[in-house]
């Protein structure tokens, strides 16, 4: 309904509420971020002008081939890699650059990472109980010993393992089980953002779906936000709300999942999608692979930038390319 305000202006409360519902809240914003390693003549720029945002409660996937800089971006958000330019904003605050000890601690709790190799990321000399309790100890996230035990037992059951597994060591588990321990270790901290760095690529195909379903389940129950890093577009379709495609350190396209699959605009995205296997053997044999040639872009004079070509669909290109992309879209 409408409400009169002191100045006699009528405000449609319903419209204001609907506007707030329609505008998702951004949890992470990456603005013009550059990440480089080394100094002077040895300087290597791994990521240049990365721009994207992640809304609260969504799964945002960053997809690209090995060495494209996707993990480097993930590690910069969590604070493991320094940025040489740009801003990373988390929950309204800039988090790259100098932070106080308490700010760093707060971030470590609120942003957790699930690593690619479940074997390498777990301490072999520690029991599962110790591995899961470490974060709780460091951040005093439990009232007393009873509370700690209850939290650990609950999370181990949630990820589909048993209470007796708590006294065992990581080497006694399979890859899929170790990844469940890795997920439990992240989630027991009650984070807001989870960076999942290729969490299923080291696992058997049969186990992958279980782990993805597990991540989805926790997202629904806990309202988690995921940054999901992958090299394979077929995996992320099932789990993502929006996808960013990265090529050699540059994000070339960002769109909602179905929009990206049904209407890829950048030539690199088209080539990635053409490599996704089709389950039908006859269609698979007829399929034409698109090969991406980076030399097709001439950025010597006309410089590229990230432009919204369709609503919510951003593409990296210079003015001439964007013009062509827009023409193709209007056909």
CSV table of C-alpha atoms in Angstrom, one decimal:
chain,number,residue,atom,x,y,z
A,1,UNK,CA,0.0,0.0,0.0
A,2,UNK,CA,1.0,3.7,-0.1
A,3,UNK,CA,2.2,5.5,3.0
A,4,UNK,CA,2.2,9.3,3.5
A,5,UNK,CA,5.5,10.7,4.7
A,6,UNK,CA,6.0,13.9,6.6
A,7,UNK,CA,6.4,15.9,3.4
A,8,UNK,CA,3.1,14.6,2.1
A,9,UNK,CA,4.9,12.5,-0.6
A,10,UNK,CA,3.2,9.1,-1.1
A,11,UNK,CA,5.6,6.2,-1.3
A,12,UNK,CA,4.5,2.8,-2.6
A,13,UNK,CA,6.0,0.6,0.0
A,14,UNK,CA,5.3,-2.6,-2.0
A,15,UNK,CA,7.3,-1.2,-5.0
A,16,UNK,CA,10.2,-0.4,-2.7
A,17,UNK,CA,10.2,-3.9,-1.2
A,18,UNK,CA,10.0,-5.5,-4.6
A,19,UNK,CA,12.9,-3.4,-5.8
A,20,UNK,CA,15.0,-4.6,-2.9
A,21,UNK,CA,14.0,-8.2,-3.7
A,22,UNK,CA,14.9,-7.8,-7.3
A,23,UNK,CA,18.3,-6.4,-6.6
A,24,UNK,CA,20.5,-9.2,-5.2
A,25,UNK,CA,23.1,-8.1,-2.6
A,26,UNK,CA,26.7,-8.3,-3.8
A,27,UNK,CA,28.9,-10.2,-1.4
A,28,UNK,CA,32.1,-10.0,-3.5
A,29,UNK,CA,33.2,-7.4,-6.0
A,30,UNK,CA,36.4,-7.7,-8.0
A,31,UNK,CA,37.2,-4.4,-9.8
A,32,UNK,CA,40.1,-4.0,-12.3
A,33,UNK,CA,42.2,-6.4,-10.4
A,34,UNK,CA,45.7,-7.2,-11.6
A,35,UNK,CA,47.9,-9.9,-10.1
A,36,UNK,CA,51.5,-10.1,-10.9
A,37,UNK,CA,54.5,-12.1,-9.8
A,38,UNK,CA,58.2,-10.9,-9.7
A,39,UNK,CA,59.6,-7.5,-10.2
A,40,UNK,CA,61.1,-5.4,-13.0
A,41,UNK,CA,62.1,-7.3,-16.1
A,42,UNK,CA,61.1,-10.6,-14.4
A,43,UNK,CA,57.5,-9.3,-13.7
A,44,UNK,CA,54.8,-11.6,-15.0
A,45,UNK,CA,51.2,-10.4,-15.0
A,46,UNK,CA,49.1,-13.5,-14.3
A,47,UNK,CA,45.7,-11.7,-14.2
A,48,UNK,CA,44.8,-8.4,-15.8
A,49,UNK,CA,41.7,-6.3,-15.3
A,50,UNK,CA,39.5,-8.9,-13.7
A,51,UNK,CA,36.0,-7.5,-13.2
A,52,UNK,CA,33.1,-9.5,-11.8
A,53,UNK,CA,30.8,-9.6,-8.7
A,54,UNK,CA,29.3,-12.5,-6.8
A,55,UNK,CA,25.8,-12.1,-5.3
A,56,UNK,CA,24.9,-13.4,-1.8
A,57,UNK,CA,23.7,-17.0,-1.9
A,58,UNK,CA,24.7,-17.8,-5.5
A,59,UNK,CA,27.3,-20.1,-7.1
A,60,UNK,CA,29.5,-18.1,-9.4
A,61,UNK,CA,31.9,-20.2,-11.5
A,62,UNK,CA,35.2,-19.1,-13.0
A,63,UNK,CA,36.1,-21.3,-15.9
A,64,UNK,CA,39.3,-21.5,-18.0
A,65,UNK,CA,42.0,-23.8,-19.1
A,66,UNK,CA,45.1,-24.6,-16.9
A,67,UNK,CA,47.3,-21.6,-16.3
A,68,UNK,CA,44.5,-19.1,-17.1
A,69,UNK,CA,44.7,-17.4,-13.7
A,70,UNK,CA,41.5,-18.7,-12.2
A,71,UNK,CA,43.1,-20.2,-9.0
A,72,UNK,CA,45.3,-17.1,-8.8
A,73,UNK,CA,42.1,-14.9,-8.5
A,74,UNK,CA,40.6,-17.3,-5.9
A,75,UNK,CA,43.8,-17.1,-3.8
A,76,UNK,CA,43.8,-13.3,-4.1
A,77,UNK,CA,40.3,-13.1,-2.6
A,78,UNK,CA,41.3,-15.3,0.3
A,79,UNK,CA,44.4,-13.2,0.8
A,80,UNK,CA,47.0,-15.8,-0.3
A,81,UNK,CA,48.1,-13.8,-3.4
A,82,UNK,CA,48.8,-10.1,-3.4
A,83,UNK,CA,47.2,-7.8,-6.0
A,84,UNK,CA,49.2,-5.3,-7.9
A,85,UNK,CA,46.2,-3.2,-8.9
A,86,UNK,CA,42.5,-2.9,-8.4
A,87,UNK,CA,40.1,-3.6,-5.5
A,88,UNK,CA,38.6,-6.7,-4.0
A,89,UNK,CA,35.6,-5.8,-1.9
A,90,UNK,CA,34.0,-8.3,0.4
A,91,UNK,CA,30.7,-7.5,2.2
A,92,UNK,CA,31.2,-3.8,1.5
A,93,UNK,CA,34.9,-3.6,2.7
A,94,UNK,CA,38.1,-3.5,0.7
A,95,UNK,CA,40.1,-6.6,1.6
A,96,UNK,CA,43.2,-6.4,-0.6
A,97,UNK,CA,46.0,-4.3,0.8
A,98,UNK,CA,46.8,-3.6,4.4
A,99,UNK,CA,44.5,-5.2,7.0
A,100,UNK,CA,44.8,-5.2,10.8
A,101,UNK,CA,45.3,-8.5,12.6
A,102,UNK,CA,41.6,-8.7,13.7
A,103,UNK,CA,40.4,-7.9,10.2
A,104,UNK,CA,42.5,-10.7,8.7
A,105,UNK,CA,41.3,-13.1,11.3
A,106,UNK,CA,37.7,-12.2,10.6
A,107,UNK,CA,38.3,-12.9,6.9
A,108,UNK,CA,39.9,-16.2,7.5
A,109,UNK,CA,36.8,-17.3,9.3
A,110,UNK,CA,34.3,-15.9,6.8
A,111,UNK,CA,36.1,-17.0,3.6
A,112,UNK,CA,37.0,-20.7,3.4
A,113,UNK,CA,38.6,-22.7,0.6
A,114,UNK,CA,38.1,-26.2,-0.5
A,115,UNK,CA,41.2,-27.4,-2.4
A,116,UNK,CA,41.7,-29.4,-5.6
A,117,UNK,CA,43.8,-32.2,-4.1
A,118,UNK,CA,42.2,-33.6,-1.0
A,119,UNK,CA,45.3,-35.6,-0.3
A,120,UNK,CA,47.7,-32.7,-0.2
A,121,UNK,CA,45.5,-30.3,1.7
A,122,UNK,CA,45.0,-32.4,4.8
A,123,UNK,CA,47.6,-32.9,7.5
A,124,UNK,CA,48.7,-36.6,7.3
A,125,UNK,CA,49.9,-36.6,10.9
A,126,UNK,CA,46.6,-35.4,12.4
A,127,UNK,CA,43.4,-37.3,13.1
A,128,UNK,CA,40.2,-36.1,11.4
A,129,UNK,CA,39.0,-34.9,14.8
A,130,UNK,CA,42.0,-32.6,15.1
A,131,UNK,CA,41.8,-31.4,11.5
A,132,UNK,CA,38.1,-30.4,11.9
A,133,UNK,CA,38.7,-28.9,15.4
A,134,UNK,CA,41.7,-26.7,14.4
A,135,UNK,CA,39.6,-23.8,13.1
A,136,UNK,CA,37.2,-24.0,16.0
A,137,UNK,CA,40.2,-23.8,18.4
A,138,UNK,CA,41.9,-20.9,16.6
A,139,UNK,CA,38.7,-18.8,16.5
A,140,UNK,CA,37.1,-19.9,19.8
A,141,UNK,CA,34.0,-21.0,18.0
A,142,UNK,CA,32.7,-23.3,20.8
A,143,UNK,CA,31.6,-22.9,24.4
A,144,UNK,CA,33.2,-25.9,26.0
A,145,UNK,CA,34.5,-29.4,25.2
A,146,UNK,CA,31.0,-30.8,25.0
A,147,UNK,CA,30.0,-28.2,22.4
A,148,UNK,CA,33.2,-28.8,20.4
A,149,UNK,CA,32.5,-32.5,20.2
A,150,UNK,CA,28.9,-32.0,19.3
A,151,UNK,CA,29.8,-29.6,16.4
A,152,UNK,CA,32.4,-32.0,15.0
A,153,UNK,CA,30.1,-35.0,15.2
A,154,UNK,CA,27.3,-33.1,13.6
A,155,UNK,CA,29.5,-31.9,10.6
A,156,UNK,CA,31.1,-35.3,10.0
A,157,UNK,CA,27.6,-36.8,9.8
A,158,UNK,CA,26.4,-34.0,7.5
A,159,UNK,CA,29.1,-34.8,5.0
A,160,UNK,CA,28.2,-38.5,5.0
A,161,UNK,CA,30.9,-39.9,7.1
A,162,UNK,CA,30.7,-41.8,10.4
A,163,UNK,CA,31.6,-40.8,14.0
A,164,UNK,CA,34.2,-43.5,14.2
A,165,UNK,CA,36.1,-41.9,11.3
A,166,UNK,CA,37.1,-39.0,13.6
A,167,UNK,CA,39.9,-41.1,15.2
A,168,UNK,CA,41.4,-42.1,11.8
A,169,UNK,CA,44.1,-40.4,9.7
A,170,UNK,CA,43.6,-39.0,6.2
A,171,UNK,CA,45.6,-41.8,4.5
A,172,UNK,CA,43.0,-44.3,5.6
A,173,UNK,CA,40.3,-42.7,3.4
A,174,UNK,CA,39.5,-42.7,-0.3
A,175,UNK,CA,39.8,-39.5,-2.4
A,176,UNK,CA,36.1,-38.8,-2.2
A,177,UNK,CA,36.0,-39.3,1.6
A,178,UNK,CA,39.0,-37.0,1.9
A,179,UNK,CA,37.3,-34.3,0.0
A,180,UNK,CA,34.3,-34.7,2.3
A,181,UNK,CA,36.7,-34.1,5.2
A,182,UNK,CA,38.0,-31.0,3.4
A,183,UNK,CA,34.4,-29.8,3.0
A,184,UNK,CA,33.6,-30.4,6.6
A,185,UNK,CA,36.7,-28.5,7.7
A,186,UNK,CA,35.6,-25.5,5.7
A,187,UNK,CA,32.0,-25.6,6.7
A,188,UNK,CA,32.5,-26.1,10.5
A,189,UNK,CA,33.8,-22.5,10.4
A,190,UNK,CA,30.3,-21.2,9.3
A,191,UNK,CA,31.8,-19.2,6.5
A,192,UNK,CA,29.9,-16.7,4.2
A,193,UNK,CA,31.9,-17.5,1.1
A,194,UNK,CA,33.4,-20.8,0.1
A,195,UNK,CA,36.0,-20.8,-2.7
A,196,UNK,CA,35.9,-24.3,-4.2
A,197,UNK,CA,39.0,-24.7,-6.3
A,198,UNK,CA,38.3,-27.6,-8.7
A,199,UNK,CA,37.1,-29.6,-5.8
A,200,UNK,CA,36.0,-32.6,-7.9
A,201,UNK,CA,38.7,-32.8,-10.7
A,202,UNK,CA,40.8,-35.3,-8.7
A,203,UNK,CA,37.9,-37.6,-8.0
A,204,UNK,CA,36.2,-40.5,-9.8
A,205,UNK,CA,33.3,-39.6,-12.1
A,206,UNK,CA,30.9,-41.6,-9.9
A,207,UNK,CA,31.9,-39.6,-6.8
A,208,UNK,CA,31.8,-36.2,-8.5
A,209,UNK,CA,28.0,-35.9,-8.5
A,210,UNK,CA,27.9,-36.9,-4.8
A,211,UNK,CA,30.3,-34.1,-3.9
A,212,UNK,CA,28.4,-31.5,-6.1
A,213,UNK,CA,25.1,-32.5,-4.5
A,214,UNK,CA,26.7,-32.2,-1.1
A,215,UNK,CA,27.8,-28.6,-1.9
A,216,UNK,CA,24.4,-27.8,-3.2
A,217,UNK,CA,22.7,-29.2,-0.1
A,218,UNK,CA,24.9,-27.0,2.2
A,219,UNK,CA,24.2,-24.0,0.1
A,220,UNK,CA,20.5,-24.4,0.5
A,221,UNK,CA,20.6,-25.1,4.2
A,222,UNK,CA,23.2,-22.5,5.2
A,223,UNK,CA,22.7,-19.8,2.5
A,224,UNK,CA,26.4,-20.2,1.4
A,225,UNK,CA,27.9,-18.3,-1.5
A,226,UNK,CA,30.3,-20.2,-3.7
A,227,UNK,CA,33.1,-19.2,-6.0
A,228,UNK,CA,33.5,-22.4,-8.0
A,229,UNK,CA,36.7,-22.7,-10.0
A,230,UNK,CA,36.8,-25.3,-12.9
A,231,UNK,CA,38.4,-26.0,-16.2
A,232,UNK,CA,35.4,-27.8,-17.6
A,233,UNK,CA,32.2,-26.1,-18.7
A,234,UNK,CA,30.2,-29.3,-18.6
A,235,UNK,CA,30.7,-29.6,-14.8
A,236,UNK,CA,29.7,-26.1,-13.8
A,237,UNK,CA,26.4,-26.1,-15.7
A,238,UNK,CA,24.7,-28.2,-13.1
A,239,UNK,CA,25.9,-26.1,-10.1
A,240,UNK,CA,26.3,-22.5,-11.3
A,241,UNK,CA,24.0,-19.5,-11.3
A,242,UNK,CA,26.4,-17.4,-13.3
A,243,UNK,CA,29.7,-18.2,-15.1
A,244,UNK,CA,32.8,-16.1,-16.0
A,245,UNK,CA,35.1,-17.4,-18.7
A,246,UNK,CA,38.8,-16.5,-18.3
A,247,UNK,CA,41.5,-16.8,-21.0
A,248,UNK,CA,45.2,-16.1,-20.2
A,249,UNK,CA,44.4,-13.9,-17.2
A,250,UNK,CA,41.6,-11.9,-18.8
A,251,UNK,CA,37.9,-12.5,-18.1
A,252,UNK,CA,36.3,-12.6,-21.6
A,253,UNK,CA,32.7,-13.2,-20.8
A,254,UNK,CA,30.3,-13.3,-17.9
A,255,UNK,CA,26.6,-14.4,-18.0
A,256,UNK,CA,23.9,-16.4,-16.4
A,257,UNK,CA,24.5,-20.1,-16.9
A,258,UNK,CA,21.8,-21.0,-19.4
A,259,UNK,CA,22.4,-17.7,-21.3
A,260,UNK,CA,26.1,-18.5,-21.6
A,261,UNK,CA,25.4,-22.1,-22.9
A,262,UNK,CA,22.6,-21.1,-25.3
A,263,UNK,CA,24.1,-17.9,-26.5
A,264,UNK,CA,27.9,-17.7,-26.2
A,265,UNK,CA,29.3,-14.5,-27.7
A,266,UNK,CA,33.1,-14.4,-27.3
A,267,UNK,CA,35.0,-16.7,-29.7
A,268,UNK,CA,36.9,-18.3,-26.8
A,269,UNK,CA,33.7,-19.2,-25.0
A,270,UNK,CA,32.4,-20.7,-28.3
A,271,UNK,CA,35.5,-22.8,-28.6
A,272,UNK,CA,35.3,-24.0,-25.0
A,273,UNK,CA,31.6,-25.0,-25.5
A,274,UNK,CA,32.4,-26.8,-28.7
A,275,UNK,CA,34.7,-29.1,-26.8
A,276,UNK,CA,32.0,-30.2,-24.3
A,277,UNK,CA,31.2,-33.9,-25.1
A,278,UNK,CA,27.7,-34.7,-26.4
A,279,UNK,CA,26.3,-37.9,-24.9
A,280,UNK,CA,24.8,-39.0,-28.3
A,281,UNK,CA,27.6,-40.8,-30.3
A,282,UNK,CA,26.2,-39.9,-33.7
A,283,UNK,CA,25.9,-36.2,-32.9
A,284,UNK,CA,29.4,-36.3,-31.2
A,285,UNK,CA,31.0,-37.6,-34.4
A,286,UNK,CA,29.4,-34.9,-36.5
A,287,UNK,CA,30.4,-32.2,-34.2
A,288,UNK,CA,32.8,-29.5,-35.4
A,289,UNK,CA,35.4,-28.3,-32.9
A,290,UNK,CA,35.9,-24.5,-32.9
A,291,UNK,CA,39.6,-23.6,-32.5
A,292,UNK,CA,40.2,-20.2,-30.8
A,293,UNK,CA,42.8,-18.0,-32.4
A,294,UNK,CA,43.8,-15.1,-30.1
A,295,UNK,CA,45.4,-13.3,-33.0
A,296,UNK,CA,42.0,-12.5,-34.4
A,297,UNK,CA,41.8,-9.5,-32.0
A,298,UNK,CA,43.6,-6.3,-32.9
A,299,UNK,CA,43.8,-4.3,-29.7
A,300,UNK,CA,46.8,-2.1,-30.8
A,301,UNK,CA,44.7,1.1,-31.1
A,302,UNK,CA,41.1,0.3,-30.2
A,303,UNK,CA,41.4,-0.9,-26.6
A,304,UNK,CA,39.1,-3.6,-25.2
A,305,UNK,CA,36.8,-3.3,-22.1
A,306,UNK,CA,34.0,-5.3,-20.4
A,307,UNK,CA,30.7,-4.3,-22.0
A,308,UNK,CA,27.1,-5.4,-21.3
A,309,UNK,CA,26.0,-6.7,-24.7
A,310,UNK,CA,22.7,-8.2,-23.5
A,311,UNK,CA,21.1,-7.7,-20.1
A,312,UNK,CA,23.4,-9.3,-17.5
A,313,UNK,CA,25.7,-10.6,-20.3
A,314,UNK,CA,29.1,-9.0,-20.4
A,315,UNK,CA,31.8,-9.5,-23.0
A,316,UNK,CA,35.4,-8.3,-23.3
A,317,UNK,CA,36.1,-6.6,-26.6
A,318,UNK,CA,37.0,-3.3,-28.3
A,319,UNK,CA,34.4,-1.0,-29.9
A,320,UNK,CA,34.5,-2.6,-33.3
A,321,UNK,CA,34.1,-6.1,-31.8
A,322,UNK,CA,31.2,-5.1,-29.5
A,323,UNK,CA,29.5,-3.5,-32.5
A,324,UNK,CA,29.8,-6.8,-34.4
A,325,UNK,CA,28.6,-8.9,-31.3
A,326,UNK,CA,25.6,-6.6,-31.0
A,327,UNK,CA,24.7,-6.9,-34.6
A,328,UNK,CA,24.9,-10.7,-34.4
A,329,UNK,CA,22.6,-10.6,-31.3
A,330,UNK,CA,19.9,-8.5,-33.1
A,331,UNK,CA,19.6,-10.9,-36.0
